[in-house]
């Protein structure tokens, strides 16, 4: 089988991901690249092409203008033009997606490609994959990663108006296209039971989304080896912020986004004399040159963090490093914090999956994370951390102190994490289930809908849900 995957927005390349550079270059980038690589390793897969947008812009690396980037013998990234050549945020790409579709068809004709199935990631690529599934009369697979209706609910809670959400984010159009894709999809894949029930549950879903957790790159995320210190440029940079850098670190790694609740984390830390006595707080929040050059929402987050640092007089106890390499330095940072018996903290209000919690657990670093979303499944599967109501400062404080004070519990979580992550969150397991589902779709009687006509794949309910 030959699979075509689509992830239109953001800065997508095969290595040295620029995760956290902006709101469009986040965990989805790693998800689709790692999935494409592992899927191509399957014996029954002849090839995987991951299509994204070609970008020609002096402000980004030249890699993003290369038409073909080889990931492995059987996997490639294919870049096609779509709208203006410069880098654009995803909300501005909607008018150009039909051009993207046409350019994929042209590429396939030039290279003699005939996809077995088409898989769209996020609303924009869901639209692209839907149109291509109609064209080729082949099964459509959709993974939303995040969805417009929950996003709108959050924005309204943050005092946005519906009109503002439409003007800036085209939210109603996004929601409409998500619903159209869900109507047409033969298979919808999500990461957690919470995402299935609480996120997709806000839509009409003709077929129940299938929970298949994504994998983790275990070649990068693994526990510390005896005697290794894992000191890097980043750890040395962080130590310069701290008066007593040898105390355990409470580590957060997240984009400077209000939903990540980094301000609440600083407030909880600053308000607990016991936490401040026992540990340091380290927040790795993307890469920046000058705060004034960041988007307005990120400027606001950093401004509030610095104001809280001043309010609680956290100088020497809070580190906010400016730069990091997410590919090499973050895995070593997890291991460094684990060696020094620290804790990873995901203070987001909601986390659809919780990839950073899984990565930290794979490195033998226990975590504290939100009870809203994917981390609940992770704790149930792996017994490697605690979930809490992160909107309450007291719960953040109590959970962190519990692990700092109960070293036996800390060691239990640290030992459980790596083995359980390998068992429950491997890309090999994910891709095996994926191939089985495609076989099932191809064996179903053809389905007929007004949008798609007749094509292989009956769109029946998936097999019994995979373990979350």
Coordinates of C-alpha atoms in Angstrom, one line a residue:
X1 CA 0.0 0.0 0.0
X2 CA 1.1 3.6 -0.7
X3 CA -0.1 6.2 1.8
X4 CA -0.3 9.9 1.2
X5 CA -0.4 12.1 4.3
X6 CA -1.1 15.8 4.4
X7 CA 0.0 18.5 7.0
X8 CA -0.3 21.8 5.3
X9 CA 0.7 24.5 7.8
X10 CA 3.7 25.4 9.9
X11 CA 7.4 24.7 9.3
X12 CA 7.7 21.0 8.4
X13 CA 11.0 19.2 7.7
X14 CA 12.5 15.8 8.5
X15 CA 14.8 16.8 11.3
X16 CA 15.8 19.8 13.5
X17 CA 12.1 20.7 14.1
X18 CA 11.6 24.3 15.1
X19 CA 9.0 23.4 17.7
X20 CA 7.7 26.3 19.6
X21 CA 8.8 28.9 17.0
X22 CA 5.2 29.9 16.5
X23 CA 1.7 28.6 17.2
X24 CA 1.7 26.6 13.9
X25 CA 4.9 24.7 14.5
X26 CA 4.1 22.5 17.4
X27 CA 3.7 18.8 18.3
X28 CA 1.8 18.0 15.1
X29 CA 5.0 18.5 13.1
X30 CA 6.8 15.8 15.1
X31 CA 3.7 13.6 15.1
X32 CA 3.4 13.4 11.3
X33 CA 7.1 13.1 10.5
X34 CA 7.7 10.3 13.1
X35 CA 4.5 8.5 11.9
X36 CA 5.5 8.7 8.3
X37 CA 9.0 7.3 9.0
X38 CA 7.7 4.4 11.1
X39 CA 4.8 3.6 8.8
X40 CA 7.3 3.3 5.9
X41 CA 9.1 0.6 7.9
X42 CA 6.1 -1.6 7.8
X43 CA 6.5 -4.6 5.5
X44 CA 3.1 -4.1 3.8
X45 CA 3.7 -0.4 3.1
X46 CA 5.4 0.4 -0.3
X47 CA 5.8 4.1 0.4
X48 CA 4.6 7.1 2.4
X49 CA 4.6 10.6 1.1
X50 CA 3.9 13.5 3.5
X51 CA 2.7 16.6 1.6
X52 CA 3.1 20.1 2.9
X53 CA 3.4 23.6 1.7
X54 CA 6.4 24.9 -0.2
X55 CA 7.8 28.1 1.5
X56 CA 10.1 30.5 -0.2
X57 CA 10.9 33.2 2.4
X58 CA 14.2 34.8 3.5
X59 CA 13.0 34.6 7.1
X60 CA 12.9 30.8 7.2
X61 CA 15.4 28.1 6.3
X62 CA 16.0 27.1 2.7
X63 CA 15.0 23.5 3.6
X64 CA 11.3 24.6 3.3
X65 CA 11.6 25.4 -0.4
X66 CA 12.9 22.0 -1.4
X67 CA 10.3 20.0 -3.4
X68 CA 11.4 16.6 -2.2
X69 CA 13.1 15.7 1.1
X70 CA 13.8 12.1 1.7
X71 CA 13.1 10.8 5.2
X72 CA 14.1 7.1 4.5
X73 CA 14.1 4.6 1.6
X74 CA 10.3 4.6 1.5
X75 CA 9.3 7.9 3.1
X76 CA 9.5 11.4 1.7
X77 CA 8.3 15.0 2.4
X78 CA 6.8 16.5 -0.7
X79 CA 6.3 20.3 -0.9
X80 CA 3.9 21.9 -3.3
X81 CA 3.1 25.6 -3.9
X82 CA 0.0 27.1 -2.2
X83 CA -0.8 30.8 -2.4
X84 CA 2.0 33.3 -1.8
X85 CA 5.4 31.8 -1.5
X86 CA 6.1 33.5 1.9
X87 CA 5.5 31.9 5.2
X88 CA 1.9 32.5 6.3
X89 CA -0.1 31.6 9.4
X90 CA -2.5 28.8 8.9
X91 CA -5.7 30.9 9.0
X92 CA -4.6 32.8 5.9
X93 CA -4.2 29.6 3.8
X94 CA -7.9 28.7 3.3
X95 CA -8.4 30.5 0.0
X96 CA -5.4 28.7 -1.5
X97 CA -6.1 25.1 -0.5
X98 CA -7.8 24.2 -3.8
X99 CA -4.5 25.2 -5.5
X100 CA -2.7 22.8 -3.1
X101 CA -5.1 20.0 -4.2
X102 CA -4.5 20.8 -7.8
X103 CA -0.7 20.7 -7.3
X104 CA -0.8 17.4 -5.5
X105 CA -2.8 15.9 -8.4
X106 CA -0.3 17.3 -10.9
X107 CA 2.6 15.9 -8.8
X108 CA 0.9 12.5 -8.8
X109 CA 0.3 12.5 -12.5
X110 CA 3.9 13.5 -13.2
X111 CA 5.2 10.7 -11.0
X112 CA 2.6 8.0 -11.8
X113 CA 1.4 7.9 -8.2
X114 CA -1.9 6.2 -7.2
X115 CA -2.5 6.5 -3.4
X116 CA -4.1 3.6 -1.5
X117 CA -5.5 6.0 1.2
X118 CA -5.3 9.7 2.0
X119 CA -4.8 11.0 5.5
X120 CA -5.4 14.7 6.5
X121 CA -4.0 16.2 9.7
X122 CA -5.8 19.2 11.1
X123 CA -8.7 21.0 9.5
X124 CA -6.8 22.5 6.5
X125 CA -5.2 19.2 5.5
X126 CA -8.5 17.5 6.2
X127 CA -10.1 19.6 3.5
X128 CA -7.2 18.8 1.1
X129 CA -7.4 15.0 1.8
X130 CA -11.2 15.1 1.4
X131 CA -11.0 16.6 -2.0
X132 CA -8.3 14.2 -3.1
X133 CA -10.2 11.2 -1.8
X134 CA -13.2 12.4 -3.9
X135 CA -10.8 12.7 -6.9
X136 CA -9.2 9.3 -6.5
X137 CA -12.2 7.5 -5.0
X138 CA -10.0 6.2 -2.2
X139 CA -10.4 6.0 1.6
X140 CA -10.2 9.2 3.6
X141 CA -8.6 9.2 7.1
X142 CA -8.7 12.3 9.3
X143 CA -6.9 13.3 12.5
X144 CA -7.9 16.7 13.8
X145 CA -5.1 17.2 16.4
X146 CA -7.2 20.2 17.7
X147 CA -10.8 21.2 16.7
X148 CA -12.5 24.5 16.1
X149 CA -15.5 24.1 18.4
X150 CA -13.5 23.6 21.6
X151 CA -11.2 26.4 20.4
X152 CA -14.1 28.8 20.0
X153 CA -15.4 27.9 23.5
X154 CA -12.0 28.8 24.9
X155 CA -11.8 32.0 23.0
X156 CA -15.2 33.1 24.2
X157 CA -14.2 32.3 27.8
X158 CA -11.2 34.6 27.2
X159 CA -13.5 37.5 26.2
X160 CA -13.1 37.2 22.5
X161 CA -16.2 38.0 20.5
X162 CA -17.5 35.5 17.9
X163 CA -17.0 38.2 15.3
X164 CA -13.4 38.6 16.4
X165 CA -12.8 34.9 16.1
X166 CA -14.1 34.9 12.6
X167 CA -12.2 38.0 11.5
X168 CA -8.9 36.7 12.8
X169 CA -9.2 32.9 12.8
X170 CA -12.0 32.2 10.3
X171 CA -13.4 30.0 13.0
X172 CA -16.8 29.3 11.6
X173 CA -15.3 28.3 8.2
X174 CA -12.9 26.0 10.0
X175 CA -15.7 24.3 12.0
X176 CA -17.8 23.9 8.9
X177 CA -14.9 22.2 7.0
X178 CA -14.2 20.0 10.0
X179 CA -17.8 18.8 10.0
X180 CA -17.7 18.2 6.2
X181 CA -14.5 16.1 6.6
X182 CA -16.0 14.1 9.5
X183 CA -19.0 13.4 7.4
X184 CA -16.9 12.1 4.6
X185 CA -14.1 10.3 6.5
X186 CA -13.9 6.5 6.4
X187 CA -11.8 6.6 9.5
X188 CA -11.1 9.2 12.2
X189 CA -8.1 8.7 14.5
X190 CA -7.6 10.5 17.8
X191 CA -5.2 10.1 20.6
X192 CA -7.2 9.8 23.9
X193 CA -10.6 8.9 25.2
X194 CA -11.0 12.5 26.4
X195 CA -10.4 13.8 22.9
X196 CA -12.9 11.3 21.5
X197 CA -15.6 12.1 24.0
X198 CA -15.1 15.8 24.8
X199 CA -13.7 17.2 21.6
X200 CA -15.1 15.1 18.7
X201 CA -18.3 14.7 20.8
X202 CA -19.2 18.3 20.0
X203 CA -19.6 17.3 16.3
X204 CA -21.9 15.0 14.4
X205 CA -19.6 12.0 13.9
X206 CA -21.1 9.3 11.6
X207 CA -18.3 7.0 12.6
X208 CA -16.9 6.8 16.2
X209 CA -13.3 8.1 16.3
X210 CA -10.8 5.4 16.9
X211 CA -8.4 5.9 19.8
X212 CA -4.9 5.0 18.7
X213 CA -2.2 6.8 20.8
X214 CA 0.8 8.2 18.9
X215 CA 4.2 6.9 19.6
X216 CA 7.4 8.3 21.0
X217 CA 10.9 8.4 19.5
X218 CA 12.6 6.0 22.0
X219 CA 15.9 6.5 20.2
X220 CA 15.9 10.1 21.7
X221 CA 13.8 9.7 24.8
X222 CA 15.3 7.1 27.1
X223 CA 16.2 6.9 30.8
X224 CA 19.6 8.1 32.2
X225 CA 22.6 5.8 32.1
X226 CA 24.5 5.3 35.3
X227 CA 27.3 7.8 35.8
X228 CA 26.1 10.2 33.0
X229 CA 25.5 13.8 33.9
X230 CA 23.8 15.0 30.7
X231 CA 25.2 18.5 31.0
X232 CA 24.7 20.6 27.9
X233 CA 24.9 24.2 26.7
X234 CA 21.2 24.5 27.8
X235 CA 21.8 23.2 31.3
X236 CA 24.7 25.5 31.8
X237 CA 22.6 28.4 30.5
X238 CA 19.9 27.5 33.0
X239 CA 22.3 27.2 35.9
X240 CA 23.4 30.8 35.4
X241 CA 19.9 31.9 36.3
X242 CA 19.9 30.1 39.7
X243 CA 21.5 31.0 43.0
X244 CA 21.5 27.3 44.1
X245 CA 21.4 25.3 40.9
X246 CA 22.0 22.0 42.5
X247 CA 18.5 21.9 44.1
X248 CA 16.0 19.7 42.1
X249 CA 14.4 21.5 39.1
X250 CA 10.7 21.7 38.5
X251 CA 10.7 21.7 34.7
X252 CA 8.1 23.0 32.3
X253 CA 8.5 22.9 28.5
X254 CA 5.7 24.6 26.7
X255 CA 4.9 27.3 24.1
X256 CA 4.2 30.8 25.6
X257 CA 0.5 30.4 25.2
X258 CA -2.1 31.4 27.8
X259 CA -3.7 28.0 27.7
X260 CA -0.4 26.4 29.0
X261 CA -1.0 28.3 32.3
X262 CA 2.7 29.1 32.8
X263 CA 1.6 32.2 34.8
X264 CA -0.4 29.9 37.2
X265 CA 2.7 27.7 37.6
X266 CA 4.9 30.7 38.5
X267 CA 2.2 32.0 40.9
X268 CA 1.9 28.6 42.6
X269 CA 5.7 28.3 43.0
X270 CA 6.1 31.8 44.2
X271 CA 3.3 31.4 46.7
X272 CA 4.8 28.4 48.4
X273 CA 7.8 29.0 50.7
X274 CA 8.3 25.2 51.0
X275 CA 8.6 24.7 47.2
X276 CA 11.0 27.6 46.9
X277 CA 13.1 26.2 49.7
X278 CA 13.3 22.7 48.1
X279 CA 13.5 23.4 44.4
X280 CA 14.0 25.7 41.5
X281 CA 11.6 26.5 38.7
X282 CA 12.7 26.2 35.1
X283 CA 10.5 27.2 32.2
X284 CA 11.5 26.5 28.6
X285 CA 9.0 28.4 26.6
X286 CA 10.1 28.4 22.9
X287 CA 12.9 30.4 21.4
X288 CA 13.1 34.1 21.4
X289 CA 15.6 36.9 20.6
X290 CA 13.7 39.9 22.0
X291 CA 10.3 39.7 23.7
X292 CA 9.2 42.8 21.8
X293 CA 9.6 40.8 18.5
X294 CA 7.2 38.1 19.5
X295 CA 3.5 37.9 18.5
X296 CA 1.3 40.0 20.8
X297 CA -0.1 37.0 22.7
X298 CA 3.3 35.6 23.4
X299 CA 4.6 39.0 24.5
X300 CA 1.8 39.2 27.0
X301 CA 2.6 35.8 28.5
X302 CA 6.3 36.7 28.9
X303 CA 5.4 40.1 30.3
X304 CA 3.2 38.5 32.9
X305 CA 5.9 35.9 33.8
X306 CA 8.4 38.6 34.4
X307 CA 6.0 40.6 36.4
X308 CA 5.3 37.6 38.6
X309 CA 9.0 36.9 39.0
X310 CA 9.3 40.4 40.3
X311 CA 6.2 40.3 42.4
X312 CA 7.3 37.1 44.2
X313 CA 11.0 38.1 44.1
X314 CA 12.0 34.9 42.3
X315 CA 15.4 36.1 41.1
X316 CA 17.8 33.2 41.5
X317 CA 15.0 30.7 41.7
X318 CA 13.3 31.0 38.3
X319 CA 15.0 30.3 35.0
X320 CA 13.6 31.4 31.6
X321 CA 16.3 30.4 29.0
X322 CA 16.0 32.2 25.7
X323 CA 17.0 29.4 23.3
X324 CA 17.1 25.7 23.0
X325 CA 17.4 22.9 20.5
X326 CA 14.3 20.8 20.8
X327 CA 15.8 17.8 19.0
X328 CA 19.0 17.3 21.1
X329 CA 18.9 19.5 24.2
X330 CA 15.3 18.7 25.4
X331 CA 15.8 14.9 25.8
X332 CA 19.1 15.5 27.6
X333 CA 17.4 18.2 29.7
X334 CA 14.7 15.6 30.8
X335 CA 17.5 13.2 31.8
X336 CA 19.5 15.9 33.6
X337 CA 16.5 16.8 35.7
X338 CA 15.8 13.1 36.4
X339 CA 19.4 12.5 37.5
X340 CA 18.9 15.4 40.0
X341 CA 15.5 14.0 41.1
X342 CA 13.4 16.8 39.8
X343 CA 9.9 16.8 38.4
X344 CA 8.3 17.6 35.0
X345 CA 5.2 19.8 35.3
X346 CA 2.6 20.3 32.6
X347 CA 0.5 23.1 34.0
X348 CA -1.8 23.5 30.9
X349 CA -5.5 23.9 31.6
X350 CA -6.2 21.1 29.1
X351 CA -3.9 18.8 27.2
X352 CA -5.4 16.9 24.3
X353 CA -2.7 14.3 24.4
X354 CA 0.3 15.2 26.6
X355 CA 3.3 14.3 24.5
X356 CA 5.8 16.1 26.8
X357 CA 4.5 14.1 29.8
X358 CA 5.2 10.9 27.8
X359 CA 8.6 12.0 26.7
X360 CA 9.6 13.0 30.3
X361 CA 8.3 9.6 31.6
X362 CA 10.3 7.8 28.9
X363 CA 13.4 9.6 30.3
X364 CA 12.7 8.4 33.8
X365 CA 11.4 11.8 34.9
X366 CA 8.1 11.7 36.9
X367 CA 5.5 14.3 36.0
X368 CA 2.6 16.4 37.4
X369 CA 0.0 17.3 34.7
X370 CA -3.5 18.4 34.1
X371 CA -6.3 16.0 34.8
X372 CA -8.2 17.5 31.8
X373 CA -7.3 15.4 28.7
X374 CA -4.7 12.9 27.7
X375 CA -2.5 12.8 30.8
X376 CA -5.3 10.9 32.6
X377 CA -4.9 8.1 30.1
X378 CA -1.1 8.2 30.4
X379 CA -1.2 7.8 34.2
X380 CA -3.7 5.0 33.9
X381 CA -1.4 3.2 31.5
X382 CA 2.0 4.0 32.9
X383 CA 1.7 4.9 36.6
X384 CA 4.5 7.5 36.2
X385 CA 3.0 10.8 37.5
X386 CA 0.1 12.6 39.1
X387 CA -2.8 14.5 37.5
X388 CA -4.4 17.5 39.1
X389 CA -6.7 20.5 38.6
X390 CA -4.1 22.9 37.3
X391 CA -6.4 25.9 37.7
X392 CA -5.9 25.6 41.4
X393 CA -2.5 26.9 42.7
X394 CA -2.9 24.7 45.9
X395 CA -3.2 21.5 43.8
X396 CA 0.0 22.4 41.9
X397 CA 1.8 23.1 45.1
X398 CA 0.6 19.9 46.9
X399 CA 1.4 17.6 44.0
X400 CA 4.9 18.9 43.5
X401 CA 5.6 18.8 47.2
X402 CA 4.3 15.2 47.4
X403 CA 6.9 14.0 44.9
X404 CA 9.7 16.1 46.4
X405 CA 9.0 14.8 49.9
X406 CA 8.1 11.2 49.1
X407 CA 11.2 9.9 47.4
X408 CA 10.0 6.3 47.3
X409 CA 7.0 7.4 45.3
X410 CA 9.3 9.5 43.0
X411 CA 11.5 6.4 42.4
X412 CA 8.5 4.2 41.7
X413 CA 7.3 6.6 39.0
X414 CA 10.8 7.1 37.6
X415 CA 11.3 3.3 37.3
X416 CA 7.8 2.6 35.8
X417 CA 7.8 5.3 33.2
X418 CA 10.3 4.1 30.6
X419 CA 9.1 0.5 30.3
X420 CA 5.4 1.5 30.3
X421 CA 5.9 4.2 27.6
X422 CA 7.7 1.6 25.4
X423 CA 4.7 -0.8 25.8
X424 CA 1.9 1.7 25.4
X425 CA 3.3 4.5 23.2
X426 CA 5.4 3.1 20.5
X427 CA 5.1 4.1 16.8
X428 CA 5.5 0.5 15.8
X429 CA 2.3 -0.4 17.7
X430 CA 0.5 2.6 16.3
X431 CA 1.4 1.9 12.7
X432 CA 0.5 -1.8 12.9
X433 CA -3.0 -0.9 14.0
X434 CA -3.1 1.7 11.3
X435 CA -2.3 -0.8 8.6
X436 CA -4.9 -3.2 9.9
X437 CA -7.5 -0.5 9.7
X438 CA -6.6 0.3 6.1
X439 CA -7.0 -3.3 5.2
X440 CA -10.4 -3.3 6.9
X441 CA -11.5 -0.2 4.9
X442 CA -10.4 -1.8 1.6
X443 CA -12.3 -4.9 2.4
X444 CA -15.6 -3.1 3.1
X445 CA -18.3 -2.8 0.5
X446 CA -18.0 0.5 -1.4
X447 CA -20.0 3.4 0.2
X448 CA -21.9 6.0 -1.6
X449 CA -22.4 9.6 -0.3
X450 CA -23.5 12.8 -2.1
X451 CA -20.0 14.2 -1.6
X452 CA -17.8 11.3 -2.6
X453 CA -19.8 9.0 -4.9
X454 CA -18.6 5.4 -4.7
X455 CA -15.2 4.3 -3.6
X456 CA -13.4 1.4 -1.8
X457 CA -14.0 1.6 1.9
X458 CA -17.3 1.2 3.6
X459 CA -16.7 3.6 6.4
X460 CA -18.0 1.0 8.9
X461 CA -17.3 1.3 12.6
X462 CA -13.6 0.6 13.4
X463 CA -12.6 -2.6 15.2
X464 CA -12.7 -2.6 19.0
X465 CA -10.9 0.4 20.3
X466 CA -7.1 0.1 20.8
X467 CA -5.9 0.4 24.4
X468 CA -5.5 4.1 25.1

